[in-house]
Amino acid sequence: MSSSPPSPWWEQAIIYHIYPRSYRDTTGNGVGDLPGIIEKLDYLQVLGIDALWLSPIFRSPMRDFGYDVSDYTDVHPDFGTLETVDALIEQAHQKGLRLLLDFVPNHTSDQHDWFRESRSSQTNSKRDWYIWRDAGSDGGPPNNWLSYFGGPAWTWHEDTQQYYMHSFLKEQPDLNWRNPQVVEAMHSVLKFWLDRGVDGFRVDAVLPIIKDDQFRDDPLRTEASFGKDTGPAENQLRIYSANRPELHGLLRHMRDLMDGYPGDRLLLGEVYSLDPSTAAQYYGHNDEFQLVLNVSLVNLPWEAAKLRHYVEAFEGALPSGARATLVLGSHDEPRLASRWGEAQARVAAIMLLTLRGTPIIYYGDEIGMLDSENAGLNPLDPWPVLAGLPQLSRDSSRTPMQWDASPGSGFSAADEGGTPPNPWLPIHPRAGELNVASQQADPRSIYSLYSALIELRKSSPALVHGSYQALDIQPEGNYVYLREWEGERFTVALNFKSQACRISIPGESTGRVVLSSHLDRNGEAYMGDLSLRGNEGVVILLQ
Ligand code: NOJ
């Protein structure tokens, strides 16, 4: 039996991303809350999760569902109170679970007191906490920067006769991180939560945090991006409005603050770039983020060669000793099982939990939750409305967690008559089948697959720490790799095609199947040749 090398917790962890509005509603108002997360800690512990990342829980007018913060050091009443967070931290820690909050440094809500002051006059002491500029020579915006959500990144403020900048909605004005008072105020926010015992932060929208001090126009892209088509916002190369060299200094400063706290505290950066070398730069020399989200995979089609390329490109770009992440779903993307297919989602689960990077599971992916078309009928997410691109609605992947087959799927507490309220987004029509209770009772369900994979990863140092070597195996459409650590060796073979195939793996190894996507081949002997059904993946322990 091999043993694990000493390493920080986040290298061995399985992180689970919760969208708090949609996890469990204990008050019966149709919106998920923190007591609901506390109630489900046992579920997460049994599943084998190590750390939770919660999308923002702070006070907010909810224009962007919490990513528009109006008070960083208080909790939105829909979710609970500061005392509920304390209880969550304590109970999560008792169960061996760590807690990461979502820190939104780039922008506040326009309802934040800081912005109310800032917009009150050109001479207000907080004017310079945000980015205000005079109109351009033609009376229009000061430059060509675009909001990621569509339209110009500048909004005219009639009362004080200047434009303010916003990388996202106009209700999300960007902070001016060149102002030392802003840096100090935002560091106080981090300290506030670290002092309460949180284990770290997922850091939102990292690249635009600091902008060009000369406000130069962004050029147009010369090469097409493979990301989703977000209209004109996608055509600009954000070299002045984002990804500035000064950002690294700000992040080092933030990391110093984190390192001053006892117990390893984590900074997990949302560096939204499809270019692995950009993402990798933000690990610094182990003095910026300890982990950066690999957001390229969710933008790829279900093709073995492409996914392999981006897994390897991300790993290959990392500074020595740094750890990759694997992200296959999030609150910003279509659901994994809708994007790639339900059968494919099982193969993807094997990939997620047998590669080297730290896996991040989006809530509900473990039961194969699907995008809800109904959620898009009455869009709440402001982005598609603004961008005129309804297909971008993020509502469909944010629907309530499906706990059981009851009418409200166990998401909301029911009233005295037993009727659950209407949830803030509709329950998926297939919740009767895709839910935790039915899948826990079914040994072949996708839940059972996740559970078996997590158990395997946790008991197999090779899957966490081991070397990775991909093999070029015919026919095309397979992703086959070896993981090895101190004599423990696995072959993982994933068939991305719907057709069956037979593959032959060079070398003389023999072994046995320890897991398959269909959960029906355990113990099968392996002699170097392998038949795979369509959309099947297997993990083989080599002798
Ligand atoms: C990235 C977050 O994941 C997304 O949900 C949000 O809309 C933007 N950042 C703006 O904060």
XYZ file of C-alpha atoms and ligand atoms in Angstrom:
554
model
C 0.000 0.000 0.000
C 1.524 3.341 -0.982
C 1.253 6.358 1.272
C 0.523 10.005 0.506
C 3.285 12.600 0.585
C 2.749 15.594 2.877
C 0.920 18.261 0.898
C -1.441 21.159 1.554
C -5.077 20.207 2.011
C -6.262 21.716 -1.262
C -4.075 19.367 -3.264
C -5.910 16.356 -1.866
C -9.306 17.973 -1.541
C -12.494 17.514 -3.460
C -14.174 20.906 -3.569
C -17.958 21.217 -3.906
C -19.464 24.434 -5.258
C -22.840 25.436 -3.799
C -25.128 28.073 -5.247
C -26.784 28.945 -1.914
C -30.074 30.206 -3.397
C -30.654 26.738 -4.811
C -29.402 24.218 -2.258
C -32.005 23.895 0.479
C -34.667 26.325 1.669
C -35.538 25.869 5.349
C -37.787 28.917 5.696
C -40.209 28.027 2.912
C -39.761 31.273 0.967
C -38.520 29.514 -2.178
C -34.897 30.646 -1.773
C -32.125 28.441 -0.374
C -30.414 29.495 2.860
C -27.485 28.791 5.175
C -29.466 26.672 7.668
C -30.285 24.560 4.601
C -26.586 24.060 3.925
C -26.021 23.187 7.585
C -28.806 20.612 7.296
C -27.059 19.012 4.328
C -23.551 18.821 5.801
C -24.051 15.133 6.597
C -24.919 14.486 2.953
C -21.708 16.210 1.869
C -19.625 14.416 4.464
C -20.987 11.017 3.425
C -20.294 11.831 -0.225
C -16.656 12.467 0.739
C -16.432 16.198 0.057
C -13.563 18.078 1.749
C -14.356 21.739 1.139
C -17.373 23.837 0.209
C -17.238 26.965 -1.899
C -20.361 29.095 -1.517
C -21.316 31.632 -4.179
C -21.816 35.037 -2.475
C -23.985 35.163 0.656
C -23.491 38.869 1.428
C -25.987 41.709 1.442
C -26.901 42.485 -2.140
C -29.766 43.876 -4.216
C -29.357 40.633 -6.226
C -29.127 42.248 -9.641
C -26.426 39.660 -10.371
C -27.613 37.266 -7.646
C -25.020 38.170 -5.050
C -22.110 39.128 -7.296
C -23.234 42.714 -6.646
C -22.352 43.191 -2.995
C -23.792 46.082 -1.006
C -22.180 45.081 2.311
C -19.228 42.687 2.375
C -19.400 42.080 6.106
C -23.045 41.211 6.520
C -25.200 38.368 5.274
C -28.209 38.758 2.976
C -31.329 38.153 5.112
C -32.558 35.495 2.659
C -29.533 33.409 3.613
C -29.339 33.996 7.373
C -27.263 36.118 9.730
C -23.641 36.381 10.806
C -24.494 33.931 13.577
C -25.685 31.418 10.974
C -22.328 31.715 9.210
C -20.577 31.116 12.536
C -22.714 28.026 13.093
C -21.993 26.819 9.558
C -18.242 27.255 10.013
C -18.302 25.462 13.338
C -20.431 22.554 12.204
C -18.599 22.168 8.911
C -15.288 22.061 10.776
C -16.644 19.492 13.222
C -17.387 17.280 10.238
C -13.973 17.833 8.687
C -15.300 20.135 5.956
C -13.630 23.434 5.095
C -15.510 26.513 4.005
C -14.591 28.945 1.219
C -16.537 32.147 0.651
C -16.747 34.044 -2.643
C -14.813 37.308 -2.526
C -15.857 39.862 -5.172
C -13.025 42.428 -5.359
C -13.531 43.920 -8.814
C -16.838 45.666 -8.220
C -19.478 46.419 -5.619
C -23.190 46.997 -6.028
C -24.226 50.531 -6.929
C -26.181 50.317 -3.647
C -22.991 49.953 -1.576
C -22.491 52.942 0.780
C -19.078 53.496 -0.796
C -20.609 54.052 -4.213
C -23.491 56.152 -2.872
C -20.858 58.467 -1.406
C -18.644 58.310 -4.443
C -21.415 59.394 -6.800
C -22.612 62.198 -4.510
C -20.117 64.752 -5.890
C -16.834 65.035 -7.759
C -15.160 66.153 -4.534
C -16.494 63.481 -2.191
C -13.732 61.696 -0.258
C -14.805 58.368 -1.800
C -14.948 59.722 -5.375
C -11.651 58.064 -6.200
C -12.738 54.698 -4.742
C -14.352 54.015 -8.131
C -13.243 54.765 -11.676
C -14.654 58.092 -12.861
C -13.613 59.812 -16.112
C -14.647 62.801 -18.149
C -16.411 62.165 -21.447
C -14.271 61.558 -24.507
C -13.638 64.386 -26.987
C -16.824 63.429 -28.884
C -18.875 63.570 -25.687
C -19.142 59.759 -25.605
C -17.438 57.247 -23.286
C -13.758 57.921 -22.463
C -12.553 54.858 -24.409
C -13.787 51.720 -26.178
C -13.854 49.313 -23.213
C -16.804 46.926 -23.194
C -18.744 45.296 -20.397
C -18.448 41.495 -20.304
C -22.260 41.536 -20.177
C -22.732 43.614 -23.340
C -22.577 47.315 -24.213
C -19.998 49.905 -23.156
C -18.166 49.514 -19.842
C -19.016 53.155 -19.072
C -22.221 54.754 -17.808
C -22.825 58.486 -17.756
C -23.747 60.004 -14.390
C -25.818 63.050 -15.110
C -25.650 64.580 -11.625
C -21.863 64.758 -11.479
C -21.185 64.955 -15.242
C -18.729 62.064 -15.509
C -18.693 58.448 -16.646
C -18.050 55.580 -14.209
C -16.643 52.239 -15.264
C -18.223 48.806 -14.839
C -16.800 45.585 -16.263
C -20.176 43.883 -15.762
C -23.626 45.482 -15.148
C -23.983 49.224 -14.720
C -25.246 48.329 -11.240
C -21.798 46.803 -10.537
C -19.360 49.751 -10.556
C -15.671 48.764 -10.573
C -13.568 49.667 -7.559
C -10.350 51.606 -8.082
C -7.634 49.282 -6.766
C -5.003 51.957 -7.465
C -6.365 53.772 -4.418
C -4.607 52.488 -1.246
C -7.757 53.142 0.808
C -9.649 50.668 -1.371
C -6.909 48.083 -0.881
C -7.056 48.589 2.859
C -10.856 48.416 2.983
C -10.946 45.223 0.942
C -8.207 43.644 3.046
C -10.309 44.420 6.109
C -13.110 42.430 4.476
C -10.822 39.422 4.074
C -9.676 39.732 7.690
C -13.262 40.003 8.918
C -14.084 36.575 7.493
C -10.720 34.968 8.229
C -11.090 36.013 11.868
C -14.464 34.243 11.899
C -12.718 31.076 10.765
C -13.306 30.671 7.026
C -10.687 28.581 5.255
C -10.284 30.819 2.253
C -11.927 32.440 -0.702
C -12.795 31.836 -4.290
C -11.824 35.201 -5.811
C -14.258 36.478 -8.436
C -13.371 38.150 -11.748
C -9.644 38.481 -11.150
C -8.396 39.754 -14.504
C -10.172 43.138 -14.611
C -9.332 44.102 -10.995
C -6.812 46.697 -12.134
C -6.890 48.613 -15.408
C -4.439 50.492 -17.587
C -3.536 53.777 -15.903
C -3.579 55.512 -19.310
C -6.997 54.112 -20.251
C -5.836 53.017 -23.711
C -8.383 51.465 -26.109
C -8.486 47.668 -26.258
C -7.580 46.345 -29.734
C -9.773 43.915 -31.684
C -8.952 40.221 -31.538
C -7.006 38.912 -34.492
C -7.709 35.256 -33.714
C -11.099 33.779 -32.934
C -11.676 32.671 -29.349
C -13.125 29.179 -28.801
C -15.276 30.379 -25.912
C -18.992 30.986 -26.121
C -20.114 33.702 -28.491
C -20.896 36.687 -26.300
C -21.206 39.138 -29.185
C -18.969 42.233 -29.467
C -17.623 41.739 -25.911
C -15.843 38.624 -27.166
C -14.185 40.426 -30.097
C -12.006 42.736 -28.057
C -8.665 41.661 -26.730
C -8.702 42.879 -23.145
C -5.115 43.922 -22.813
C -5.778 47.340 -21.257
C -9.063 46.836 -19.424
C -7.776 43.600 -17.830
C -4.776 41.341 -17.186
C -2.423 44.206 -16.276
C 1.058 43.559 -14.847
C 0.226 45.500 -11.660
C -2.318 42.827 -10.762
C 0.409 40.462 -9.586
C 1.573 42.882 -6.895
C -1.985 43.231 -5.582
C -2.379 39.468 -5.424
C 0.954 38.980 -3.656
C -0.188 41.466 -1.070
C -3.465 39.552 -0.639
C -1.581 36.271 -0.338
C 0.704 37.732 2.345
C -2.371 38.606 4.327
C -3.704 35.041 3.986
C -0.353 33.504 4.902
C -0.337 35.566 8.103
C -3.229 33.415 9.383
C -2.726 30.039 11.045
C -3.932 26.912 9.253
C -3.544 26.811 5.501
C -5.960 29.376 4.056
C -6.709 29.114 0.364
C -7.061 31.655 -2.427
C -8.746 30.062 -5.443
C -8.721 32.490 -8.352
C -11.291 32.893 -11.099
C -8.847 33.926 -13.797
C -11.256 33.763 -16.720
C -8.926 33.045 -19.596
C -9.072 30.219 -22.093
C -5.329 30.540 -22.499
C -3.690 28.203 -19.974
C -0.503 30.258 -19.834
C -2.471 33.333 -18.697
C -4.213 31.323 -15.999
C -0.920 29.787 -14.891
C 0.778 33.165 -14.437
C -1.491 33.864 -11.506
C 0.091 31.179 -9.357
C 3.074 33.555 -9.311
C 6.067 31.979 -7.582
C 3.787 30.286 -5.108
C 3.009 33.769 -3.834
C -0.292 34.557 -5.607
C -3.163 32.024 -5.893
C -2.567 28.506 -4.600
C -5.178 27.327 -7.128
C -6.613 28.871 -10.286
C -9.884 27.623 -11.802
C -9.303 25.912 -15.148
C -12.249 27.373 -17.038
C -11.234 26.165 -20.496
C -12.721 22.653 -20.172
C -16.337 23.817 -19.860
C -15.989 25.631 -23.167
C -14.879 22.571 -25.143
C -16.907 20.099 -27.168
C -16.954 16.475 -25.982
C -13.876 15.404 -27.931
C -11.139 13.357 -26.339
C -8.253 15.060 -28.142
C -9.418 18.573 -27.261
C -10.034 17.865 -23.596
C -6.732 16.044 -23.307
C -4.980 18.979 -24.953
C -6.399 21.503 -22.474
C -5.793 19.306 -19.429
C -2.186 18.945 -20.496
C -1.748 22.554 -21.585
C -2.916 23.764 -18.171
C -0.630 21.332 -16.321
C 2.216 22.113 -18.696
C 1.945 25.856 -18.146
C 2.024 25.627 -14.338
C 5.078 26.697 -12.384
C 6.871 23.787 -10.760
C 5.064 22.382 -7.737
C 1.764 24.085 -8.573
C -1.477 22.155 -8.710
C -4.070 22.294 -11.520
C -7.823 22.364 -10.998
C -10.564 20.626 -12.942
C -13.860 22.411 -13.451
C -16.602 20.770 -15.521
C -19.576 22.805 -14.344
C -20.482 26.067 -12.649
C -23.264 28.583 -12.073
C -22.095 30.421 -15.206
C -22.213 27.507 -17.634
C -24.761 25.088 -19.047
C -25.007 21.890 -16.973
C -22.377 19.251 -17.699
C -24.969 16.544 -18.480
C -26.815 18.881 -20.872
C -23.690 20.208 -22.557
C -22.045 16.864 -23.209
C -24.902 14.360 -22.725
C -26.154 12.166 -19.899
C -24.126 9.084 -20.815
C -21.099 11.300 -21.401
C -21.522 12.891 -17.952
C -20.623 9.564 -16.361
C -17.420 9.306 -18.399
C -16.675 12.940 -17.529
C -17.076 12.112 -13.823
C -14.315 9.517 -14.145
C -12.095 12.059 -15.876
C -12.801 14.672 -13.185
C -11.904 12.343 -10.332
C -8.946 10.440 -11.761
C -6.850 13.248 -13.210
C -4.271 15.036 -11.093
C -5.882 18.457 -10.688
C -8.054 19.329 -7.699
C -11.630 18.451 -8.754
C -14.380 20.998 -8.242
C -17.904 19.552 -8.383
C -20.832 21.881 -9.103
C -23.806 21.029 -6.868
C -26.187 18.598 -8.527
C -23.702 17.322 -11.090
C -23.335 14.309 -8.798
C -26.965 13.387 -9.586
C -26.704 14.318 -13.265
C -28.852 17.455 -13.004
C -29.817 18.927 -16.368
C -30.363 22.429 -17.659
C -33.912 23.498 -17.183
C -35.479 24.942 -20.299
C -38.374 26.223 -18.178
C -35.976 28.398 -16.229
C -35.122 30.331 -19.359
C -38.769 31.173 -20.171
C -38.839 34.050 -17.752
C -35.167 34.987 -17.517
C -33.966 36.395 -14.209
C -30.291 36.452 -15.141
C -29.676 39.988 -16.489
C -26.822 39.054 -18.817
C -28.793 37.455 -21.713
C -31.306 40.264 -21.639
C -28.602 42.911 -21.917
C -26.500 41.080 -24.459
C -29.580 40.134 -26.515
C -28.368 36.517 -26.368
C -31.090 34.439 -24.631
C -29.075 31.260 -25.132
C -26.616 32.570 -22.527
C -29.159 32.511 -19.688
C -27.470 31.090 -16.624
C -30.819 30.458 -14.893
C -31.070 27.016 -16.450
C -28.062 25.660 -14.553
C -29.009 27.319 -11.245
C -32.287 25.509 -10.526
C -33.069 24.033 -7.089
C -31.205 20.964 -5.919
C -33.270 17.833 -6.380
C -33.294 16.003 -3.051
C -36.200 13.605 -3.494
C -39.193 12.730 -5.671
C -41.738 14.787 -3.708
C -43.564 17.639 -5.544
C -41.045 20.331 -4.555
C -38.173 17.816 -4.808
C -37.367 18.392 -1.124
C -35.836 21.785 -1.867
C -38.183 23.963 0.205
C -39.749 23.322 3.554
C -43.483 22.759 2.946
C -46.257 24.743 4.678
C -48.615 23.205 7.270
C -50.773 21.738 4.535
C -47.692 20.017 3.125
C -47.451 22.202 0.032
C -44.025 23.532 -0.918
C -43.795 27.153 -2.137
C -42.882 28.099 -5.681
C -39.109 28.129 -5.717
C -37.244 31.143 -7.143
C -36.458 29.068 -10.261
C -38.603 26.129 -11.366
C -37.771 22.574 -10.318
C -36.528 20.500 -13.251
C -39.300 18.362 -14.809
C -37.152 15.231 -14.414
C -36.548 15.749 -10.696
C -38.692 12.672 -9.972
C -35.932 10.524 -11.403
C -32.834 12.700 -11.010
C -32.781 13.170 -7.257
C -30.592 12.242 -4.318
C -32.987 9.859 -2.545
C -33.736 7.665 -5.564
C -30.143 7.637 -6.677
C -28.786 6.725 -3.252
C -31.039 3.659 -3.401
C -29.799 2.701 -6.874
C -26.348 1.091 -6.919
C -25.900 1.961 -10.620
C -26.938 5.625 -10.458
C -24.645 8.514 -11.318
C -24.686 9.409 -7.600
C -23.344 5.924 -6.843
C -20.699 6.466 -9.511
C -19.561 9.764 -7.937
C -19.584 8.178 -4.523
C -17.459 5.216 -5.703
C -15.070 7.514 -7.566
C -14.578 9.763 -4.553
C -13.913 6.757 -2.340
C -11.431 5.393 -4.879
C -9.621 8.729 -5.185
C -9.374 9.093 -1.423
C -7.898 5.646 -0.953
C -5.492 5.843 -3.928
C -2.524 8.221 -3.590
C -1.660 7.524 -7.253
C -4.860 9.269 -8.369
C -4.073 12.359 -6.321
C -0.302 12.633 -6.348
C 0.767 10.207 -9.047
C 2.458 10.883 -12.347
C 0.257 11.245 -15.408
C 1.063 9.778 -18.781
C -1.405 9.815 -21.653
C -1.230 7.075 -24.279
C -2.021 7.441 -27.975
C -4.365 4.547 -28.487
C -6.318 3.679 -31.634
C -9.108 4.055 -32.590
C -9.324 7.804 -32.077
C -11.889 9.061 -29.636
C -10.355 7.474 -26.559
C -8.608 9.245 -23.726
C -6.337 6.752 -22.006
C -3.842 7.610 -19.271
C -1.699 6.031 -16.611
C -1.462 7.313 -13.052
C 1.352 5.998 -10.875
C 2.698 6.615 -7.386
C 5.137 4.423 -5.446
C 4.200 1.237 -7.256
C 0.452 1.890 -7.242
C -0.557 2.055 -10.922
C -3.849 2.739 -12.625
C -4.886 2.817 -16.261
C -7.914 4.969 -16.986
C -9.590 4.379 -20.353
C -12.422 6.633 -21.485
C -14.410 6.039 -24.655
C -15.755 9.396 -25.859
C -17.663 7.812 -28.734
C -21.115 6.214 -28.730
C -19.749 3.207 -30.620
C -18.123 0.296 -28.830
C -14.407 -0.234 -29.410
C -11.617 -2.558 -28.526
C -8.342 -1.078 -27.431
C -5.003 -2.614 -26.847
C -2.654 -0.966 -24.405
C 1.059 -1.538 -24.977
C 3.116 -3.173 -22.230
C 2.608 -6.466 -20.479
C 0.569 -5.345 -17.545
C -2.326 -7.241 -16.193
C -4.779 -6.057 -13.594
C -8.430 -5.789 -12.725
C -11.213 -3.300 -13.260
C -11.884 -1.397 -10.031
C -14.552 0.914 -11.400
C -16.537 1.476 -14.577
C -18.953 4.187 -15.619
C -21.762 1.629 -15.737
C -20.746 0.228 -12.319
C -21.026 -3.343 -13.562
C -17.500 -4.562 -14.278
C -15.808 -4.506 -10.893
C -13.240 -7.235 -10.477
C -13.107 -8.115 -14.184
C -9.659 -9.376 -15.138
C -7.564 -7.225 -17.465
C -4.933 -8.768 -19.709
C -3.830 -5.781 -21.814
C -6.828 -5.734 -24.171
C -9.988 -3.940 -23.297
C -13.465 -3.784 -24.800
C -15.304 -0.591 -24.105
C -18.982 -0.039 -24.761
C -20.077 3.276 -26.254
C -19.682 6.101 -23.695
C -17.936 3.862 -21.233
C -14.993 4.579 -18.997
C -13.081 2.156 -16.800
C -10.397 2.408 -14.153
C -7.991 -0.508 -13.981
C -5.661 -1.223 -11.090
C -2.527 -2.710 -12.611
C -0.584 -5.511 -10.956
C -18.010 35.727 -12.364
C -19.122 35.050 -11.628
O -18.899 33.670 -11.614
C -20.407 35.447 -12.335
O -21.513 34.711 -11.864
C -20.617 36.917 -12.163
O -21.751 37.316 -12.901
C -19.400 37.708 -12.651
N -18.152 37.131 -12.217
C -19.450 39.125 -12.122
O -19.191 39.134 -10.750
